[in-house]
mmCIF file of C-alpha atoms in Angstrom:
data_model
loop_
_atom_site.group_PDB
_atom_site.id
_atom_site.type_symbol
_atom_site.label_atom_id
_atom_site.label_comp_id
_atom_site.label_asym_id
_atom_site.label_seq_id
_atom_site.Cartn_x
_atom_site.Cartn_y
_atom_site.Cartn_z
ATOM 1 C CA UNK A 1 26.664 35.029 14.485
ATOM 2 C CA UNK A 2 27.101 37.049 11.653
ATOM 3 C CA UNK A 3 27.217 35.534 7.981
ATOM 4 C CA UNK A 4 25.612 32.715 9.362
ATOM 5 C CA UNK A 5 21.736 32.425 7.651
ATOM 6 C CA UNK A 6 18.904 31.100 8.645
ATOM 7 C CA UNK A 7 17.157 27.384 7.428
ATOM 8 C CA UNK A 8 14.711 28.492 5.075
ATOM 9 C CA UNK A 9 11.326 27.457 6.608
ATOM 10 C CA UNK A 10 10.693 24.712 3.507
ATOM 11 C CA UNK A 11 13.921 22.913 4.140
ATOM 12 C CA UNK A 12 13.059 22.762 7.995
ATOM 13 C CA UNK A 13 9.336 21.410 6.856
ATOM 14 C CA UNK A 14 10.804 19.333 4.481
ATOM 15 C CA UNK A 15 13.145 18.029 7.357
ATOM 16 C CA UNK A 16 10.493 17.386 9.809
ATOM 17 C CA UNK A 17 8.327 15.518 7.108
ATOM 18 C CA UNK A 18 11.119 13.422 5.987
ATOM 19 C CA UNK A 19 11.953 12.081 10.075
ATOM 20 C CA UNK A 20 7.915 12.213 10.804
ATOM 21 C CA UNK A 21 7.252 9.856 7.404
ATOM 22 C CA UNK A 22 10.627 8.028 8.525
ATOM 23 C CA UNK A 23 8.800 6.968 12.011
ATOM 24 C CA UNK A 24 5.561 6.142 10.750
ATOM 25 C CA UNK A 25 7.526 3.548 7.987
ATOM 26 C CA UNK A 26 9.082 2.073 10.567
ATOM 27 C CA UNK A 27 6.547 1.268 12.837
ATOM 28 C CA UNK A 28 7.201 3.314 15.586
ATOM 29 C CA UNK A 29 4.171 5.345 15.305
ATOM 30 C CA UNK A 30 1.513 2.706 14.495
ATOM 31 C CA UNK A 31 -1.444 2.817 12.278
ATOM 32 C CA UNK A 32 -4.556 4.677 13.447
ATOM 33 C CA UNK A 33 -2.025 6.561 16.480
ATOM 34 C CA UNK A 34 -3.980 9.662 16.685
ATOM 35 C CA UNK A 35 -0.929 12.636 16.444
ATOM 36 C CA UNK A 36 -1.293 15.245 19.052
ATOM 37 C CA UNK A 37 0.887 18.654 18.010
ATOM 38 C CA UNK A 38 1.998 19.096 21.448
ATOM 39 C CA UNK A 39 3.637 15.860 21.726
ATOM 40 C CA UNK A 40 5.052 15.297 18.491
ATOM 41 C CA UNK A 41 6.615 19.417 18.801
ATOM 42 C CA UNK A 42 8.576 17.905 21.945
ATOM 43 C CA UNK A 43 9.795 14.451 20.165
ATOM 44 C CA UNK A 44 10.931 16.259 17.322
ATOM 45 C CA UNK A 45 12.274 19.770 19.138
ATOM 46 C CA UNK A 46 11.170 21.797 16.704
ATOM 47 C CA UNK A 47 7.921 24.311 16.735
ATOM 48 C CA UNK A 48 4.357 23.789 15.981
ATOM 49 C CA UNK A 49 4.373 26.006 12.665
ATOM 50 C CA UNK A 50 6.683 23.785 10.740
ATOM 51 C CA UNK A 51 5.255 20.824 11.898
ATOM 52 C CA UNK A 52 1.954 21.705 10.873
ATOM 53 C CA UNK A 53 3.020 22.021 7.693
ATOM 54 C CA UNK A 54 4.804 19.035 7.367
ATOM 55 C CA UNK A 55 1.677 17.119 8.749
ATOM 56 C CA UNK A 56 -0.318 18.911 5.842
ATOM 57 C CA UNK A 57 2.432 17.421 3.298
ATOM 58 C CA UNK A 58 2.032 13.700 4.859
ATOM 59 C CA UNK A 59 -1.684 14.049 4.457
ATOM 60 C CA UNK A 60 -1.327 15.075 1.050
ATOM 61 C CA UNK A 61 0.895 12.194 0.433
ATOM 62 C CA UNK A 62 -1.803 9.943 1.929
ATOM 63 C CA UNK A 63 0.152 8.657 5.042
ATOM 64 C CA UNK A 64 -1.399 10.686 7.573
ATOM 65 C CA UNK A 65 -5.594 11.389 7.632
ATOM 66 C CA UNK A 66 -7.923 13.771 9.237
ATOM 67 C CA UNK A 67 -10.940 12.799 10.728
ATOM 68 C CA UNK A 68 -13.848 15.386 11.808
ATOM 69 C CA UNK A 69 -14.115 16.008 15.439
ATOM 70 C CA UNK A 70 -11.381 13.366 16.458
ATOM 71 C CA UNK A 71 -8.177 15.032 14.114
ATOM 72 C CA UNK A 72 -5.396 14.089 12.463
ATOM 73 C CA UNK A 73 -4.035 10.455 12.735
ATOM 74 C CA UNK A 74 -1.553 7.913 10.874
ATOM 75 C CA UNK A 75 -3.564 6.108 8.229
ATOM 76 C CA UNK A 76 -5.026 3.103 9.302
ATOM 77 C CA UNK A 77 -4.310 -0.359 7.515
ATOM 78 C CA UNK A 78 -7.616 -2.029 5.858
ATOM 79 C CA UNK A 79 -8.239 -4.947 3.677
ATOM 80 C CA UNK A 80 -11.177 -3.159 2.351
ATOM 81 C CA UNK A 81 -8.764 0.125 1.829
ATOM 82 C CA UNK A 82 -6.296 -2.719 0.040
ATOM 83 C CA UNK A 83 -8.870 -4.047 -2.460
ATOM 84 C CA UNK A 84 -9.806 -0.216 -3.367
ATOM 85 C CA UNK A 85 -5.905 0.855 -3.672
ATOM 86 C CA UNK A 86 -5.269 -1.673 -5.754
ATOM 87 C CA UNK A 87 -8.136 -1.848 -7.902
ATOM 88 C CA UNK A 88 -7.867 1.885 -8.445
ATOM 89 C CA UNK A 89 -3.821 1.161 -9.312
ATOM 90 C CA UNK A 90 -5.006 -1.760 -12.077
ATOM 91 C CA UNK A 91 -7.035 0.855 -13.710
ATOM 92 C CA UNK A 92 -4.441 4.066 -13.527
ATOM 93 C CA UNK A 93 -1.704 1.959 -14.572
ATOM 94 C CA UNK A 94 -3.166 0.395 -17.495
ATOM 95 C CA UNK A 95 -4.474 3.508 -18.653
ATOM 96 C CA UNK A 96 -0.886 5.639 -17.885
ATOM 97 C CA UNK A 97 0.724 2.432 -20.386
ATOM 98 C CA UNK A 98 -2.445 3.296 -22.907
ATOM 99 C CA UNK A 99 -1.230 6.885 -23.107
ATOM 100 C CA UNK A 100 2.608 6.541 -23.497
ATOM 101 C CA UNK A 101 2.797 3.200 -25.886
ATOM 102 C CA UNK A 102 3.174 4.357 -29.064
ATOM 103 C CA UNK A 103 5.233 7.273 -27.243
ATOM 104 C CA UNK A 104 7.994 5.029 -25.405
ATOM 105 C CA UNK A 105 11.185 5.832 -27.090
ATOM 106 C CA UNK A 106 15.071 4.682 -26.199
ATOM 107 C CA UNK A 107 15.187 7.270 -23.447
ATOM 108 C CA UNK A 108 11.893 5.904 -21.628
ATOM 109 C CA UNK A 109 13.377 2.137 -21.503
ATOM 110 C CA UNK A 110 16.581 3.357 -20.796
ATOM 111 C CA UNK A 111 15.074 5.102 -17.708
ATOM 112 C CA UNK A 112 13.037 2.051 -16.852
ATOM 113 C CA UNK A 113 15.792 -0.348 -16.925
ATOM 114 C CA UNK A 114 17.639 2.302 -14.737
ATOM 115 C CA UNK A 115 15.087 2.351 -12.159
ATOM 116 C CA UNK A 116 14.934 -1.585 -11.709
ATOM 117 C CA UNK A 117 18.395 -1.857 -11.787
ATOM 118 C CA UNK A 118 17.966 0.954 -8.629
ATOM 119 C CA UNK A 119 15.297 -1.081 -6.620
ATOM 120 C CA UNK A 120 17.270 -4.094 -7.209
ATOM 121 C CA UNK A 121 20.036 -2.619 -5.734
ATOM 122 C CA UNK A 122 18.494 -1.228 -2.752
ATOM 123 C CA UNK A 123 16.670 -4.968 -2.131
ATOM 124 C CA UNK A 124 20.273 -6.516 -2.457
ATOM 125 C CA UNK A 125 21.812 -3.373 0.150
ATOM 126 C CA UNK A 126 18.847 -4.681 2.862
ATOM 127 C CA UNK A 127 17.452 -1.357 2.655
ATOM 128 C CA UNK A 128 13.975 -1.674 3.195
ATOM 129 C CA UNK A 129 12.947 2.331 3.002
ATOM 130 C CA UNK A 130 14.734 3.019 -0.110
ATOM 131 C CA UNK A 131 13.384 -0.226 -1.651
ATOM 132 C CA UNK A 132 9.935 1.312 -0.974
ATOM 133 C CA UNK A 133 10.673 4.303 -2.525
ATOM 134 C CA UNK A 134 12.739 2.982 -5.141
ATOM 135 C CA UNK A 135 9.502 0.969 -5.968
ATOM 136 C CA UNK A 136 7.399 3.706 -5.963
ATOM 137 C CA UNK A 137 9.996 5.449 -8.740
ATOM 138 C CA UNK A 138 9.752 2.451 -11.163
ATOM 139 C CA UNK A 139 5.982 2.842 -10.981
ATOM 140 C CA UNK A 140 5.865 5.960 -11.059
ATOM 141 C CA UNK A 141 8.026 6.257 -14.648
ATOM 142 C CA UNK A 142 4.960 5.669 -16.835
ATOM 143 C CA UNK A 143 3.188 8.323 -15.202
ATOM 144 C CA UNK A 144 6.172 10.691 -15.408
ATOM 145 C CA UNK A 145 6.006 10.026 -19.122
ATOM 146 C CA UNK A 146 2.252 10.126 -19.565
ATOM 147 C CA UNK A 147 1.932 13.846 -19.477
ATOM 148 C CA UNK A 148 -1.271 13.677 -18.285
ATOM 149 C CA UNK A 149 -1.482 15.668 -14.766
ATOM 150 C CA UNK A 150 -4.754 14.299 -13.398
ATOM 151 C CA UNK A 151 -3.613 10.798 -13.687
ATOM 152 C CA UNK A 152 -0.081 12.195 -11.517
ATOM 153 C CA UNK A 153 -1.878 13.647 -9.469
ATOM 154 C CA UNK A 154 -4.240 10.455 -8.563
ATOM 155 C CA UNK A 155 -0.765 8.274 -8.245
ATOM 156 C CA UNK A 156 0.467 11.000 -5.800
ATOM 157 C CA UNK A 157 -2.349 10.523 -3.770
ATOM 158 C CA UNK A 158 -1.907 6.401 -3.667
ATOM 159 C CA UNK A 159 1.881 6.847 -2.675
ATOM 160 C CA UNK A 160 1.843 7.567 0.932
ATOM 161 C CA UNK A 161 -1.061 4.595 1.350
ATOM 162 C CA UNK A 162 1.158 2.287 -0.418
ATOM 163 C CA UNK A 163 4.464 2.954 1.397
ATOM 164 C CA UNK A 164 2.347 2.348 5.063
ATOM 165 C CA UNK A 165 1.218 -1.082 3.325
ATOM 166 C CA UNK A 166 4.893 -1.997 1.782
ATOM 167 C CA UNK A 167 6.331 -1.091 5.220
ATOM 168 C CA UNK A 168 4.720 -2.897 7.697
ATOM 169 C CA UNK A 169 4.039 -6.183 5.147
ATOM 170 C CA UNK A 170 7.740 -6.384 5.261
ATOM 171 C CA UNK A 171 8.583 -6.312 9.118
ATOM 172 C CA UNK A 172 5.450 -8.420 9.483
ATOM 173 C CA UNK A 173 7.839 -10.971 6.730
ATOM 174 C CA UNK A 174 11.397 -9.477 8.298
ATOM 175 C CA UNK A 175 11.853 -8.849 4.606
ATOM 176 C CA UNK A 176 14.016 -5.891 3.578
ATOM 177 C CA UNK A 177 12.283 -4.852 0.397
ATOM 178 C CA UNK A 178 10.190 -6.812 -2.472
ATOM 179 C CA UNK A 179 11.515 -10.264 -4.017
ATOM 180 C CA UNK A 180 14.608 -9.606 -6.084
ATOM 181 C CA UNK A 181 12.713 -10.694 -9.618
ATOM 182 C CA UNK A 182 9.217 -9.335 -8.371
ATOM 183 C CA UNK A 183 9.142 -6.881 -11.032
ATOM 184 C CA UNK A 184 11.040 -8.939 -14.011
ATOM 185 C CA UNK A 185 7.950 -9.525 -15.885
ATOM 186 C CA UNK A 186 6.563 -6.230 -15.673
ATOM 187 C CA UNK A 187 9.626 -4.937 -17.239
ATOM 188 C CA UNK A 188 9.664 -7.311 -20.164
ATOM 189 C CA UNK A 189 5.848 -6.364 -20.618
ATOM 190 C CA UNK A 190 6.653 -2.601 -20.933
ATOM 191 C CA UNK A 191 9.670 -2.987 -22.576
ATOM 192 C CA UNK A 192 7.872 -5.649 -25.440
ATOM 193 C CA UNK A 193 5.438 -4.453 -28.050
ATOM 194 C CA UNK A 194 1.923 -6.260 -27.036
ATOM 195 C CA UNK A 195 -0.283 -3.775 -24.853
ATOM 196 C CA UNK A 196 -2.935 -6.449 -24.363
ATOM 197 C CA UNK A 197 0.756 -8.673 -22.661
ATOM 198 C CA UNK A 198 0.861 -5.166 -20.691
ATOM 199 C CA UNK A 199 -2.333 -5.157 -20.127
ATOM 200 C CA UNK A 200 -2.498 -8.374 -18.430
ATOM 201 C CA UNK A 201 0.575 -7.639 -16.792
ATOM 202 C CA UNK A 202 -0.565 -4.754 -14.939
ATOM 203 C CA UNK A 203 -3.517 -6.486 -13.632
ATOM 204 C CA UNK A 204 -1.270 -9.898 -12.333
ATOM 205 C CA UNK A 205 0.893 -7.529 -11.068
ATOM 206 C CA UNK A 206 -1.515 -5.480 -8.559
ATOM 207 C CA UNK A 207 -3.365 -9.033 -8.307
ATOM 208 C CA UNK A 208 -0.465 -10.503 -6.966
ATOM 209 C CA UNK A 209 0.157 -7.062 -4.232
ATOM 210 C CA UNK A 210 -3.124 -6.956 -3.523
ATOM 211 C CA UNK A 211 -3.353 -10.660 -2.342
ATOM 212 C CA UNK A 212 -0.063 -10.473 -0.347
ATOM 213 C CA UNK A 213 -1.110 -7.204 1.236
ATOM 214 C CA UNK A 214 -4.683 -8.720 2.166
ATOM 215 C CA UNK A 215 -3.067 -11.509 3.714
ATOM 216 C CA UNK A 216 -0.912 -9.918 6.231
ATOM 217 C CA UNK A 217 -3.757 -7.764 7.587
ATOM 218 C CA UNK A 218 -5.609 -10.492 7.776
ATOM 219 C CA UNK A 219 -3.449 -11.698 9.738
ATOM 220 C CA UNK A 220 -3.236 -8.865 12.497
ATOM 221 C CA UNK A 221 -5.014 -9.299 15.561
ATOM 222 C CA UNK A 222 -8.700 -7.457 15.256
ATOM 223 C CA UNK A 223 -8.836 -7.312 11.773
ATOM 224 C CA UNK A 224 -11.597 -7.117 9.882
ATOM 225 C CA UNK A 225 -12.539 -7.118 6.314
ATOM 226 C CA UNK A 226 -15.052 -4.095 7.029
ATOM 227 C CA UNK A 227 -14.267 -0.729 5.566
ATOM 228 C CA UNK A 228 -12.446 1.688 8.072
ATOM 229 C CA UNK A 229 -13.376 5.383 7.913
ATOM 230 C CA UNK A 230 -11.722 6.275 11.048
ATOM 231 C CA UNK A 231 -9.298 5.289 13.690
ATOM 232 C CA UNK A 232 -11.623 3.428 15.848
ATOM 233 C CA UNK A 233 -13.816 1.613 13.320
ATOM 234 C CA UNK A 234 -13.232 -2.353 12.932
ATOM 235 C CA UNK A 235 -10.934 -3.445 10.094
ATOM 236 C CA UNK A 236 -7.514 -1.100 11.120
ATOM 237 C CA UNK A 237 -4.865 -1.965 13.193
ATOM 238 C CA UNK A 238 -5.751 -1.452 17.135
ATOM 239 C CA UNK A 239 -4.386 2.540 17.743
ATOM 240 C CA UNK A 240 -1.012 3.214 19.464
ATOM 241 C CA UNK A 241 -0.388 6.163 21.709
ATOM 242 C CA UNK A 242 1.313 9.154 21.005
ATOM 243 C CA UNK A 243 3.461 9.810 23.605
#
């Protein structure tokens, strides 16, 4: 065995994240399924250190939450939790385009046109995990470009939240991805020279999600438009089990 090194302990985190995130995406750890240590450390085969520290990176990211006295479960899916998201995305994104616009130079719509191009491709491949992220990239350019790290570090926190909503919306739909020209607007807004156009962009935009998203959960049996603070409270999906 000599020569041969070990897996540095942030790649093998990294790794267990990256299949744990890849479950909960696709449904096969539902919203609100409380996540016992013991169990997931057997489905996985790996240990209990690593995993806690990939479960710290998930809630970080937003997709996983913990809950005094009950612990640490997969984010539950409210309409209440929509309309906040969403608001809270209206106001961020407006003000990220408010920073950079007098800032956006040839390299900045040269990146943004790059990024669309991406997510279309991904929506035209059927790939309905890198359209997600993909999405979350062409969002998340103005951001990049803002500078400002409070405002990053507020979109960080919406990412997980909105890949759990994207995710299930589409294999509620058996959609792989957004629509094709979902975002064509939005990209002749930024790329154009009226903010108030952007302005009114960004909010039709999230309007637009926000309705969609509402809809579907809605939709779910035992939904509610109640807040939910935890994984038993009305409004979330009904709990799987961990197994």
């Amino acid at each position: 065995m000599a020569g041969i090194e070990r897996v540095p302990k942030s790649t093998l985190r990294a790794h267990i994240a990256e299949r744990l995130r890849a479950a909960i995406l696709a449904g096969d750890i539902a919203p609100g399924t409380p996540l016992v240590e013991t169990s997931l450390s057997a489905r996985f085969d790996v240990s209990r250190g690593p995993l806690r520290e990939a479960m710290r990176q998930l809630i970080e990211e937003g997709l996983l939450v913990t809950v005094p006295y009950t612990g640490t479960h997969v984010a539950a899916l409210s309409v209440e939790d929509v309309r906040e998201i969403y608001s809270l995305r209206t106001a961020l994104e407006t003000f990220a385009f408010e920073q950079i616009w007098e800032r956006r130079d040839d390299r900045f719509r040269r990146e943004l046109r790059r990024r669309n191009e991406v997510l279309v491709a991904t929506i035209d491949a059927g790939d309905d995990r890198a359209s997600i992220s993909t999405e979350l990239e062409l969002h998340g350019l103005v951001y990049e470009a803002s500078g400002h790290k409070l405002l990053q570090r507020a979109w960080h926190g919406l990412r997980g939240r909105l890949q759990l909503y994207w995710a299930a919306h589409h294999r509620a739909h058996g959609r792989r991805g957004p629509k094709r020209d979902s975002h064509d607007s939005y990209i002749r807004a930024a790329l154009g020279t009226d903010l108030d156009a952007m302005r009114r962009e960004v909010a039709e935009h999230m309007r637009r999600g926000a309705e969609q998203t509402e809809k579907f959960l809605r939709a779910l049996p035992g939904s509610s438009e109640r807040n939910s603070s935890g994984p038993n409270s009305s409004g979330v999906v009904k709990q799987g089990s961990m197994t």
